[in-house]
PDB file of C-alpha atoms in Angstrom:
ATOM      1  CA  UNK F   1       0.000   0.000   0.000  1.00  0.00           C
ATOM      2  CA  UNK F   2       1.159   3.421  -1.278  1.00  0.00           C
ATOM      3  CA  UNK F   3       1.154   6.272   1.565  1.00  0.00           C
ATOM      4  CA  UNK F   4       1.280   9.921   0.738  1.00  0.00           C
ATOM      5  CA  UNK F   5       3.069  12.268   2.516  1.00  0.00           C
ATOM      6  CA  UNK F   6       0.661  14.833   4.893  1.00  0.00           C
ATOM      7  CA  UNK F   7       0.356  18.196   2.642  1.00  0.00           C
ATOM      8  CA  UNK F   8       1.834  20.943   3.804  1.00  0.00           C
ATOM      9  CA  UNK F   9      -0.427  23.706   5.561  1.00  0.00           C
ATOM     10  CA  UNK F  10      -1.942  26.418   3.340  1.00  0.00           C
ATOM     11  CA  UNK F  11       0.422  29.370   3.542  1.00  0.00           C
ATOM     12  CA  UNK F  12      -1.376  33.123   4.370  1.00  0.00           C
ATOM     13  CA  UNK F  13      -1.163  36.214   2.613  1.00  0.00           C
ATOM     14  CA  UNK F  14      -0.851  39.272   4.914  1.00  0.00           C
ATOM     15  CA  UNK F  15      -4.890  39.998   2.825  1.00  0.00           C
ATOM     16  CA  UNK F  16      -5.796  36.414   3.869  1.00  0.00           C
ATOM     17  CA  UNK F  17      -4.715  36.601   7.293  1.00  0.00           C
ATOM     18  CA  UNK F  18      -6.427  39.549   8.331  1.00  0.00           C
ATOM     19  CA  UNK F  19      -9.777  38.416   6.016  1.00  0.00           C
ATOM     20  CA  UNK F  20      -9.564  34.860   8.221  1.00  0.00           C
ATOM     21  CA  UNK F  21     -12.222  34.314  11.036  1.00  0.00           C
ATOM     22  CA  UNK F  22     -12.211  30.190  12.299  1.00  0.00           C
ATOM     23  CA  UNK F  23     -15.112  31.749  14.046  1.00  0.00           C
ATOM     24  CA  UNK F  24     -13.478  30.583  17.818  1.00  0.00           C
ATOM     25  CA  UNK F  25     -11.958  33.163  19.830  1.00  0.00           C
ATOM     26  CA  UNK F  26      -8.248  31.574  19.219  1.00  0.00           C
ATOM     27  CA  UNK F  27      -5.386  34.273  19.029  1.00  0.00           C
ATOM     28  CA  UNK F  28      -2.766  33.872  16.328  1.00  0.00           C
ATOM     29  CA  UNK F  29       0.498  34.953  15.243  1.00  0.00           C
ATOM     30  CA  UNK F  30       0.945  34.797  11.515  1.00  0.00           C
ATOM     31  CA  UNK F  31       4.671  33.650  10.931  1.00  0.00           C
ATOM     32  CA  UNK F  32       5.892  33.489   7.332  1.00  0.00           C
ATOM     33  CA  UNK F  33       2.500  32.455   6.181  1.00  0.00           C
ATOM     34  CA  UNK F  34       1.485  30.204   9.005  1.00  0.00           C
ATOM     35  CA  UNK F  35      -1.114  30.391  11.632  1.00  0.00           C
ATOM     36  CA  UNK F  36       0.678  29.837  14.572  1.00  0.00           C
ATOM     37  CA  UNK F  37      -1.947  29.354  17.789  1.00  0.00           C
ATOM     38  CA  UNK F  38      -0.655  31.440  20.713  1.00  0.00           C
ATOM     39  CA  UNK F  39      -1.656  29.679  24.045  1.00  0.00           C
ATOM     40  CA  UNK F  40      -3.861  31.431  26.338  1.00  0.00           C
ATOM     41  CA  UNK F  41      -1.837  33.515  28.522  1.00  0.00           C
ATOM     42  CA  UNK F  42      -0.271  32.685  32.843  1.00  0.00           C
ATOM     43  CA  UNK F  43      -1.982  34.794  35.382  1.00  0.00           C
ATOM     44  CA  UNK F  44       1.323  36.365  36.218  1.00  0.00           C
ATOM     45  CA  UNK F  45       1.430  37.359  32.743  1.00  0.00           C
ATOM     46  CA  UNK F  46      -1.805  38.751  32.338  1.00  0.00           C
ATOM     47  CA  UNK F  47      -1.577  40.941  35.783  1.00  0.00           C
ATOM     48  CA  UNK F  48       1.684  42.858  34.505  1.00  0.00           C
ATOM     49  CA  UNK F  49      -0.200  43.388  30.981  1.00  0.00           C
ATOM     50  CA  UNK F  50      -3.046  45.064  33.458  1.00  0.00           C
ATOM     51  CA  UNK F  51      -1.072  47.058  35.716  1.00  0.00           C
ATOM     52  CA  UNK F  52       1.335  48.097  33.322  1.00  0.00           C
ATOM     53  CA  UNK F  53      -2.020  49.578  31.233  1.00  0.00           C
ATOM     54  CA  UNK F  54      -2.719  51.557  34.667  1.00  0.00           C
ATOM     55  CA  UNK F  55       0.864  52.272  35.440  1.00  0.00           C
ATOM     56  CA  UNK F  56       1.132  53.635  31.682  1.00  0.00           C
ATOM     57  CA  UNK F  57      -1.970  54.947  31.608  1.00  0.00           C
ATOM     58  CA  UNK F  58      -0.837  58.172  34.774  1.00  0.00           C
ATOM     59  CA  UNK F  59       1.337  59.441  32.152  1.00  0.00           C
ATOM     60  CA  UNK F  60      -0.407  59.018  28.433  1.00  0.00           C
ATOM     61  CA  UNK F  61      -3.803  59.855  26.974  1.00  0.00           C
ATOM     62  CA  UNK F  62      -5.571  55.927  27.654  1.00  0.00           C
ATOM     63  CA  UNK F  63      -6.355  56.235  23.392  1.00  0.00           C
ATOM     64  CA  UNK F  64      -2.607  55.533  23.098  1.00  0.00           C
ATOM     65  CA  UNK F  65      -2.805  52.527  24.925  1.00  0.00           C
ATOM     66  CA  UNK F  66      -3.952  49.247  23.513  1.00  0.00           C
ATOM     67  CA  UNK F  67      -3.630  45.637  24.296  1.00  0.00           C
ATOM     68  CA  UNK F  68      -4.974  43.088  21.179  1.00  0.00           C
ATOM     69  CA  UNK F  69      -3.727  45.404  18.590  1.00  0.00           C
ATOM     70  CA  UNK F  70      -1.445  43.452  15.523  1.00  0.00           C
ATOM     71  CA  UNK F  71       1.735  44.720  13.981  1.00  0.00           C
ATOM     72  CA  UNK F  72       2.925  43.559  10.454  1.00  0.00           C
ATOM     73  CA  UNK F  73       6.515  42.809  10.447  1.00  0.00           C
ATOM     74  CA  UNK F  74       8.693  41.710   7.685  1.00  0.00           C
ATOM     75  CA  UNK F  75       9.720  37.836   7.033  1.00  0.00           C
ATOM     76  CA  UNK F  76      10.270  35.988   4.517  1.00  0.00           C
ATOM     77  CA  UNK F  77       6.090  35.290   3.888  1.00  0.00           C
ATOM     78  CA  UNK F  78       3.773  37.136   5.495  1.00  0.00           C
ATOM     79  CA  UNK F  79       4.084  38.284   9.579  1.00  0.00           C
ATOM     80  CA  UNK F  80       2.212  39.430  11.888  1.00  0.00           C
ATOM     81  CA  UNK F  81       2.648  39.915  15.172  1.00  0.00           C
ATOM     82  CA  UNK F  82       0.672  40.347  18.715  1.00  0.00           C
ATOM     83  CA  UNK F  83       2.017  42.154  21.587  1.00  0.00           C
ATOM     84  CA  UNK F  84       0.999  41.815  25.518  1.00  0.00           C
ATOM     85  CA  UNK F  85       0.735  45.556  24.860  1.00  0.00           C
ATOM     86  CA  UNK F  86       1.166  49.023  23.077  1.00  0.00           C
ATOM     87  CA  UNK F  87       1.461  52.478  23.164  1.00  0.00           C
ATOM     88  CA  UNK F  88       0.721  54.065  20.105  1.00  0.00           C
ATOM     89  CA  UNK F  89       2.017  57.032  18.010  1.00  0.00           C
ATOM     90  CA  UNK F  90      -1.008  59.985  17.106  1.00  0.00           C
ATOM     91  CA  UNK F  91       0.011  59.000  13.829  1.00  0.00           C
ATOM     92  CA  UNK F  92      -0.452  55.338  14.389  1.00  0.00           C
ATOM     93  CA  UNK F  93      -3.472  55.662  16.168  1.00  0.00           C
ATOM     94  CA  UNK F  94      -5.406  57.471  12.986  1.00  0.00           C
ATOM     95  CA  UNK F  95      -3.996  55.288  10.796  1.00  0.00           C
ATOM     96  CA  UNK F  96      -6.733  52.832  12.332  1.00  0.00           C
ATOM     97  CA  UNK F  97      -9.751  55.132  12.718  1.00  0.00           C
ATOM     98  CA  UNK F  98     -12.368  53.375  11.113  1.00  0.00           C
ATOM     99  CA  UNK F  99     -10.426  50.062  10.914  1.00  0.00           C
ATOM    100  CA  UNK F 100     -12.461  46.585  10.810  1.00  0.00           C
ATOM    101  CA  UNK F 101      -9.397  45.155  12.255  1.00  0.00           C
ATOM    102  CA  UNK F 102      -6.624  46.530  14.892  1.00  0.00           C
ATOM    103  CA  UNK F 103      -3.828  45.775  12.715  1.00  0.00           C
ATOM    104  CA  UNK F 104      -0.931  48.104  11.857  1.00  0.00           C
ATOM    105  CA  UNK F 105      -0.179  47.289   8.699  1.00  0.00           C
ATOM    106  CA  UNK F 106       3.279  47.809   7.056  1.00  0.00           C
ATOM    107  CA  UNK F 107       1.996  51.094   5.074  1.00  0.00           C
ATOM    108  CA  UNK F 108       1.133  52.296   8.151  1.00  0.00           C
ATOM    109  CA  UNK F 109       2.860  54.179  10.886  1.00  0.00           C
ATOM    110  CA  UNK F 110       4.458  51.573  13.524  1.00  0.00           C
ATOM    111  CA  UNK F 111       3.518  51.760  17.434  1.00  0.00           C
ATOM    112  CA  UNK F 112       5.794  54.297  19.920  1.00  0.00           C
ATOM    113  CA  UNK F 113       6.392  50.713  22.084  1.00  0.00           C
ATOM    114  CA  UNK F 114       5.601  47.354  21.932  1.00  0.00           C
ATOM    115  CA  UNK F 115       5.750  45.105  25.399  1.00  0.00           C
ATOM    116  CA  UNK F 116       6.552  41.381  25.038  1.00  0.00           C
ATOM    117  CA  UNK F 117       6.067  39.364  28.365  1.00  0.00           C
ATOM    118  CA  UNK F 118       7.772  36.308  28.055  1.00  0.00           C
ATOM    119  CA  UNK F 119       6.249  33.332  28.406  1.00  0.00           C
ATOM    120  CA  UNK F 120       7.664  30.186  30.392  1.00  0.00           C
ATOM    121  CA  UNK F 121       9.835  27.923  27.874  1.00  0.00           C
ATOM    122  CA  UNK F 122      13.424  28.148  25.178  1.00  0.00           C
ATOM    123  CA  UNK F 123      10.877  28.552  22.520  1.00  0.00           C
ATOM    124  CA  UNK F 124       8.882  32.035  23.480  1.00  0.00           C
ATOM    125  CA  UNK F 125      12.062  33.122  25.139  1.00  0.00           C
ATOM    126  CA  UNK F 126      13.424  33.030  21.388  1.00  0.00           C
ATOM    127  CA  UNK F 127      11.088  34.182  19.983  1.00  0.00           C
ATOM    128  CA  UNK F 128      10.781  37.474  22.763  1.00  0.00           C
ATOM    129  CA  UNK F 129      14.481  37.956  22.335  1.00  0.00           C
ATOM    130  CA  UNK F 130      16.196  36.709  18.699  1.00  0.00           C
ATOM    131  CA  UNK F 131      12.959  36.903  16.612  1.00  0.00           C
ATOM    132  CA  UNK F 132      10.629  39.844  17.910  1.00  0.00           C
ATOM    133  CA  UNK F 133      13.409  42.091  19.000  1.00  0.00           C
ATOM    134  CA  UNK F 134      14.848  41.664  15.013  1.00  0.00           C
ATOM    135  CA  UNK F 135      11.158  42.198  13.804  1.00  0.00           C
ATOM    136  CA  UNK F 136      10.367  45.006  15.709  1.00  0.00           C
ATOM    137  CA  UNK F 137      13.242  47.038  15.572  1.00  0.00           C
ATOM    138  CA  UNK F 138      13.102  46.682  11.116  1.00  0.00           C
ATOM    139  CA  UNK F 139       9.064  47.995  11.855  1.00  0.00           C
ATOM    140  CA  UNK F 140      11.357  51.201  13.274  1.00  0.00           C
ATOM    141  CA  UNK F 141       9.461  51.209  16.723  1.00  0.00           C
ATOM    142  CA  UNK F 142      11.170  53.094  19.151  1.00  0.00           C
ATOM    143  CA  UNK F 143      11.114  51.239  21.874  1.00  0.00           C
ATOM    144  CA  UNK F 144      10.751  47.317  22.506  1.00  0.00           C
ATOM    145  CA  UNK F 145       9.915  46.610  26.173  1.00  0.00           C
ATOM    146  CA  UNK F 146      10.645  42.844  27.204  1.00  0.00           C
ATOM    147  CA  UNK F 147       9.373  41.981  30.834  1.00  0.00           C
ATOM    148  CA  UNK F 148      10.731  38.339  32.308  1.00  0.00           C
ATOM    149  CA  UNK F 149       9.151  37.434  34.902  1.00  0.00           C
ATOM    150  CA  UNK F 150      10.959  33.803  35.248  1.00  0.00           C
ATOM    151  CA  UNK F 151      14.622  36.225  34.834  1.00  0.00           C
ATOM    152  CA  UNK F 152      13.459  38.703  36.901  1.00  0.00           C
ATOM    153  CA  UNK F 153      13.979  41.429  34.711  1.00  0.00           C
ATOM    154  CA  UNK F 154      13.248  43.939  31.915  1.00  0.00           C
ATOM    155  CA  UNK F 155      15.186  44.439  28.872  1.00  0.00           C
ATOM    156  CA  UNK F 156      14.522  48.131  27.277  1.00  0.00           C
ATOM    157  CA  UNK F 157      15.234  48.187  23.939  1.00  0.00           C
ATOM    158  CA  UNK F 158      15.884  51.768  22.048  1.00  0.00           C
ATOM    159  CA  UNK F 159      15.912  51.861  18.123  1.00  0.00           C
ATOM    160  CA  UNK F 160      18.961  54.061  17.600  1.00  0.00           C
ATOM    161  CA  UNK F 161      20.286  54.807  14.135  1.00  0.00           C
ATOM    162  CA  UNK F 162      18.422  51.481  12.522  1.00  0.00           C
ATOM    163  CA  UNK F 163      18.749  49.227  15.406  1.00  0.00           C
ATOM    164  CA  UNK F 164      17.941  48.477  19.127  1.00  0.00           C
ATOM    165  CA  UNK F 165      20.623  49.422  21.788  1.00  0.00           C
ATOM    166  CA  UNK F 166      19.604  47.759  25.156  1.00  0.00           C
ATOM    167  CA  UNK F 167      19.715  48.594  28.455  1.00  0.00           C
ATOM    168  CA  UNK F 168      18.993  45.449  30.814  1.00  0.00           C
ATOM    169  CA  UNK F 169      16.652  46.475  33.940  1.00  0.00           C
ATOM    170  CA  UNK F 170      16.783  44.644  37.174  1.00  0.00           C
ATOM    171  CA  UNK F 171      16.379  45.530  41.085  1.00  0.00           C
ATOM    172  CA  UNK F 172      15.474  49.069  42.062  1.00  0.00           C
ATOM    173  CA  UNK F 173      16.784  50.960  38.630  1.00  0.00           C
ATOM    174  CA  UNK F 174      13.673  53.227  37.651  1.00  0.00           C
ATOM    175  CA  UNK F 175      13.013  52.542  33.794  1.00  0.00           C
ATOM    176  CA  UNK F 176      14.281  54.979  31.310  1.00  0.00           C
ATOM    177  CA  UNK F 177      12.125  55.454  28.659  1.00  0.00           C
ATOM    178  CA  UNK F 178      12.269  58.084  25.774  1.00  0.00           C
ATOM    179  CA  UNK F 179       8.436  57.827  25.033  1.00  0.00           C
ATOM    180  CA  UNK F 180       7.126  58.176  28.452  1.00  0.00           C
ATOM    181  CA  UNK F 181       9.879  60.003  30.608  1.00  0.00           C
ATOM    182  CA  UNK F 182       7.826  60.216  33.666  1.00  0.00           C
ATOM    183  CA  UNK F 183       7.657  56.790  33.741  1.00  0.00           C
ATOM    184  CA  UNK F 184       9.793  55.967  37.145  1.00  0.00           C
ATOM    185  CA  UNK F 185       8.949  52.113  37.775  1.00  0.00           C
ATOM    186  CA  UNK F 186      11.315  49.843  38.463  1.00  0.00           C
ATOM    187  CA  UNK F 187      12.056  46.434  36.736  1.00  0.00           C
ATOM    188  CA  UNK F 188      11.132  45.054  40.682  1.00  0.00           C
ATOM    189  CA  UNK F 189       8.606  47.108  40.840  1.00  0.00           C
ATOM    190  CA  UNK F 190       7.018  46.441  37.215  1.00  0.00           C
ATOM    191  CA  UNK F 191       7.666  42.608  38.004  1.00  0.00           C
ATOM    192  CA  UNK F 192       5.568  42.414  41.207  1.00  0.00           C
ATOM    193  CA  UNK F 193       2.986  43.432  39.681  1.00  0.00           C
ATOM    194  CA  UNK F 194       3.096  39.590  38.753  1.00  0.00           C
ATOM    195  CA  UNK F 195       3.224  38.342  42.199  1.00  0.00           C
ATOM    196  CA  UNK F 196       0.074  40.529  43.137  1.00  0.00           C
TER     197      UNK F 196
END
């Protein structure tokens, strides 16, 4: 008896990706074509997304805020990307008045800051650090904000002159952020909000 190899998943256009509705309430990444199923998120997780919103929230207009809102980065197929959080730019903000989706597209103006908070496990730790940070800082988005809460600590990156310079966070250092200079937290501070 003859057996056939499995076919190979239908690869996504950015158009068919943000067309696509499986009708559940699943969240997806779209990596080089590919649906890729993001797992529902830890508590701890979930509790820094919230009280960073507040935190963030003393110092910004809330419009500028957003949690569930897509960026399109560049791969080698079609990318797409979902954040714990952003803060958006005026511009990017109007780019999706009116929008049936909250997706920043490439043709439109990229976020002031994306926050990644890294899931437990080698694979979303590579993809927070290698992939994201790579992603993010080609989208031109000045400031990439990864929060480990299993490292206890909070990497700040700064797109300088085409690429991210870091500055790693840890203890009782007050965040320095060129987007939201009031911003005093500390990485122990922004990570208890975990333990909470």
């Amino acid at each position: 008896m003859t057996q056939t190899a499995p076919s190979a998943p239908k690869l996504m256009t950015m158009a068919e990706y943000l067309a696509y509705d499986d009708g559940t309430d699943t969240r997806y990444e779209l990596v080089d074509g590919a649906l890729v199923e993001m797992p529902p998120e830890s508590q701890v997780n979930l509790t820094i997304a919230k009280y960073l919103l507040f935190e963030l929230a003393k110092h910004l207009p809330i419009a500028l805020i957003a949690v569930g809102t897509e960026v399109e980065v560049t791969g080698r197929r079609a990318r797409c990307r979902l954040p714990d959080l952003l803060v958006h730019t005026e511009e990017s903000q109007i780019a999706l008045a009116g929008a049936r989706r909250a997706t920043l597209t490439r043709e439109m103006p990229p976020p002031a800051i994306v926050v990644e908070i890294v899931s437990l496990g080698q694979r979303n730790r590579d993809r927070d650090y290698r992939y994201k940070r790579t992603e993010y800082a080609a989208r031109e988005i000045a400031e990439y904000w990864i929060i480990d809460p299993e490292q206890q600590q909070v990497t700040l990156c700064l797109w300088v002159n085409g690429q991210y310079e870091d500055t790693l966070y840890t203890g009782n250092t007050p965040l320095a952020s060129t987007i939201v200079p009031g911003f005093t937290l500390s990485a122990a501070q922004v990570l208890a909000f975990g333990q909470q």
